[in-house]
Structure formats: structure tokens, C-alpha cells
Amino acid sequence: GDRDYAVEKLMYRGVFAAQHGEVDRAIVLFTRAQLQIPLHPGVNYNLALAQLERGRPQEALDALAAALTGEPSYVPARELAGSILVRAGFPADAAEQWRVALVYEPERVTLRNNLGNVLMMLEKPDEAREQWDESVRLDPSNTTAHHNLGSWHSQRGDRDEALRHFERCLDLKPD
């Protein structure tokens, strides 16, 4: 109990420090908490965010790996890891993180949109379309998914279907 309380307190102090621009102090606090419970998902996730703020993607990925070792179903860590991996040039690894995350949260529309985008990068357009179709099914007002589907249909010469999705985007978000 005392150790858990101490770790939670350090984590919240770290979050507070990060929110007030004291990222280096936040990293120190998260690292102290990590020493107490090395695989704590929340501590490691917040440490990863702070490491990213300092431009250290590898350290962020290391912290996310610890978070996922501690709790494999921690979707925010998988989502962030996927984003870092895409930026680092590893889209297949990002896709794997997001596929696993969707096992735990199949209705998370942002994951489906991101997975669709990375599947296009991996030259798997039909799989990408499946993700965007599911995004629209889950959230009919999702302009990102409609736009992606409009582009997908446009690239295939299906102008009517492309237009339908683009018009839906404009209906939802005229600006």
C-alpha cells in the first residue's frame, strides 16, 4: 500500500511538473516512481510523453515497452508507440501495435484511422479501406475517415462514391 501510494504521488507530481513546463523535473519524478514499480503502465506512459517532449523517441519507446510489459492491454501506450514508430520509419511495426490495441478497444476510431493510413503506406489499400469503413460505421460523423474514403474512391476512379464522402465531410465541417 505505501509503495503504491508513493508511486502514485510521484506520478501525479510528475504530471503536474510536466503541465507547468518543468519537463526535466517530471522525468526525474517519473524515473523515481519507475524505480519503485518498474512496469507501472501509467508511470511509464507519462515518462514516455516527457521523453518525447525532450526529443528522445528511443527512450520514449523504452518506457512504453515497460508499460506494455506491465499491462499488455494498455491501449494509450500502444497508440503512442505506433505513432513514434511511424515517424521513425517503421510503419509495419506501428501497424502491429495498432492491430493489437484494436483487440482491446475495437471501437477506438482514431486507431482505425491511423491503421488505415499506415496500411496505405504499406501498399495495402483494401485493408486500409476496411479500417476507414469501420471508422465511419462506428462514428458516422468522422470527417477524417470520410475524407480518407473519398480519397480512396477517387484514386480508383469511383467519382460518385468519392463525391459522396467528400460532400459528407463538408456537411459535417463546412469550414
Coordinates of C-alpha atoms in Angstrom, one line a residue:
G1 CA 0.0 0.0 0.0
D2 CA 2.7 2.5 1.0
R3 CA 4.7 1.8 -2.1
D4 CA 1.7 2.1 -4.4
Y5 CA 0.7 5.4 -2.8
A6 CA 4.2 6.7 -3.1
V7 CA 4.4 5.8 -6.8
E8 CA 1.0 7.4 -7.5
K9 CA 2.1 10.6 -5.6
L10 CA 5.3 10.7 -7.6
M11 CA 3.5 10.2 -10.9
Y12 CA 0.9 13.0 -10.1
R13 CA 3.7 15.3 -9.1
G14 CA 5.5 14.5 -12.4
V15 CA 2.3 15.2 -14.4
F16 CA 1.9 18.5 -12.6
A17 CA 5.5 19.4 -13.3
A18 CA 5.2 18.5 -17.0
Q19 CA 2.0 20.5 -17.3
H20 CA 3.8 23.5 -15.9
G21 CA 6.8 23.2 -18.3
E22 CA 9.1 21.5 -15.9
V23 CA 9.8 18.5 -18.2
D24 CA 13.2 17.7 -16.8
R25 CA 11.8 17.6 -13.2
A26 CA 8.9 15.5 -14.5
I27 CA 11.4 13.0 -15.9
V28 CA 13.2 12.8 -12.6
L29 CA 9.9 12.2 -10.7
F30 CA 8.7 9.5 -13.2
T31 CA 12.1 7.8 -13.0
R32 CA 11.9 7.7 -9.2
A33 CA 8.5 6.2 -9.5
Q34 CA 9.7 3.7 -12.1
L35 CA 12.4 2.6 -9.6
Q36 CA 9.7 1.6 -7.2
I37 CA 7.4 -0.2 -9.7
P38 CA 9.4 -0.7 -12.9
L39 CA 6.5 -1.9 -15.1
H40 CA 3.8 0.6 -13.9
P41 CA 1.9 1.5 -17.1
G42 CA 0.9 5.0 -16.1
V43 CA 4.3 6.0 -14.8
N44 CA 6.0 4.6 -18.0
Y45 CA 3.4 6.2 -20.3
N46 CA 4.0 9.6 -18.7
L47 CA 7.7 9.1 -18.8
A48 CA 7.4 8.4 -22.5
L49 CA 5.5 11.6 -23.1
A50 CA 8.1 13.6 -21.2
Q51 CA 11.0 11.9 -23.1
L52 CA 9.2 12.8 -26.4
E53 CA 8.9 16.4 -25.2
R54 CA 12.7 16.3 -24.8
G55 CA 13.2 14.8 -28.3
R56 CA 14.1 11.3 -27.2
P57 CA 12.0 8.9 -29.1
Q58 CA 14.1 5.8 -28.3
E59 CA 13.8 6.5 -24.5
A60 CA 10.1 7.0 -25.0
L61 CA 9.8 3.7 -26.8
D62 CA 11.8 2.0 -24.0
A63 CA 9.3 3.4 -21.4
L64 CA 6.3 2.3 -23.5
A65 CA 7.8 -1.2 -23.7
A66 CA 8.0 -1.3 -19.9
A67 CA 4.4 -0.1 -19.7
L68 CA 3.2 -2.8 -22.1
T69 CA 5.2 -5.5 -20.3
G70 CA 3.4 -4.5 -17.1
E71 CA 0.0 -4.3 -18.8
P72 CA -0.2 -5.5 -22.4
S73 CA -3.7 -4.2 -22.8
Y74 CA -2.8 -0.6 -22.1
V75 CA -4.1 0.9 -25.3
P76 CA -2.7 4.5 -24.9
A77 CA 0.8 3.1 -24.7
R78 CA 0.3 1.0 -27.9
E79 CA -1.3 4.0 -29.7
L80 CA 1.7 6.3 -28.8
A81 CA 4.2 3.6 -29.6
G82 CA 2.6 3.2 -33.1
S83 CA 2.8 7.0 -33.7
I84 CA 6.5 7.1 -32.7
L85 CA 7.3 4.0 -34.9
V86 CA 5.6 5.6 -37.9
R87 CA 7.7 8.8 -37.5
A88 CA 10.8 6.7 -37.1
G89 CA 10.1 4.9 -40.4
F90 CA 8.7 1.6 -39.1
P91 CA 5.1 1.6 -40.4
A92 CA 4.8 -2.2 -40.2
D93 CA 5.7 -2.2 -36.5
A94 CA 3.2 0.7 -36.0
A95 CA 0.5 -1.3 -37.7
E96 CA 1.2 -4.2 -35.4
Q97 CA 0.9 -2.0 -32.3
W98 CA -2.4 -0.6 -33.5
R99 CA -3.8 -4.0 -34.5
V100 CA -3.1 -5.3 -31.0
A101 CA -4.6 -2.2 -29.5
L102 CA -7.8 -2.8 -31.5
V103 CA -8.1 -6.2 -30.0
Y104 CA -8.6 -4.5 -26.6
E105 CA -10.6 -1.4 -27.9
P106 CA -12.2 -2.3 -31.2
E107 CA -14.3 0.8 -31.3
R108 CA -11.4 3.3 -31.0
V109 CA -11.9 5.2 -34.2
T110 CA -8.6 7.1 -34.1
L111 CA -6.8 3.8 -34.0
R112 CA -8.7 2.6 -37.1
N113 CA -8.0 5.8 -39.0
N114 CA -4.3 5.7 -38.1
L115 CA -4.1 2.0 -39.0
G116 CA -5.8 2.7 -42.3
N117 CA -3.3 5.5 -43.1
V118 CA -0.3 3.2 -42.3
L119 CA -1.8 0.4 -44.3
M120 CA -1.8 2.7 -47.3
M121 CA 1.9 3.4 -46.7
L122 CA 2.4 -0.4 -46.7
E123 CA 0.5 -0.6 -50.0
K124 CA -2.5 -2.4 -48.6
P125 CA -5.3 -0.2 -49.8
D126 CA -8.1 -2.7 -49.4
E127 CA -7.2 -3.3 -45.8
A128 CA -7.0 0.5 -45.3
R129 CA -10.5 0.9 -46.7
E130 CA -11.8 -1.7 -44.3
Q131 CA -10.5 0.3 -41.4
W132 CA -12.0 3.6 -42.6
D133 CA -15.3 1.9 -43.4
E134 CA -15.4 0.6 -39.8
S135 CA -14.5 4.1 -38.6
V136 CA -17.5 5.5 -40.4
R137 CA -19.7 2.7 -39.2
L138 CA -18.6 3.4 -35.6
D139 CA -18.8 7.2 -35.9
P140 CA -20.8 8.4 -39.0
S141 CA -19.6 12.0 -38.3
N142 CA -15.9 11.2 -38.5
T143 CA -14.7 13.6 -41.2
T144 CA -11.2 12.1 -41.2
A145 CA -12.5 8.7 -42.2
H146 CA -14.9 10.2 -44.8
H147 CA -12.0 12.2 -46.3
N148 CA -9.8 9.1 -46.4
L149 CA -12.6 7.1 -48.1
G150 CA -13.2 9.9 -50.5
S151 CA -9.5 9.9 -51.5
W152 CA -9.5 6.1 -51.7
H153 CA -12.5 6.0 -54.1
S154 CA -11.1 8.9 -56.1
Q155 CA -7.9 7.1 -56.7
R156 CA -9.9 4.2 -58.1
G157 CA -11.9 6.3 -60.4
D158 CA -15.2 5.9 -58.4
R159 CA -16.1 9.6 -58.6
D160 CA -19.7 9.2 -57.3
E161 CA -18.6 7.4 -54.1
A162 CA -15.7 9.8 -53.7
L163 CA -18.0 12.7 -54.0
R164 CA -20.4 11.2 -51.5
H165 CA -17.7 11.1 -48.9
F166 CA -16.3 14.5 -49.6
E167 CA -19.7 16.0 -49.5
R168 CA -20.3 14.3 -46.2
C169 CA -17.1 16.0 -44.9
L170 CA -18.4 19.4 -46.0
D171 CA -21.8 18.7 -44.4
L172 CA -20.1 17.9 -41.1
K173 CA -17.5 20.6 -41.2
P174 CA -18.2 23.3 -43.8
D175 CA -15.0 25.2 -43.0

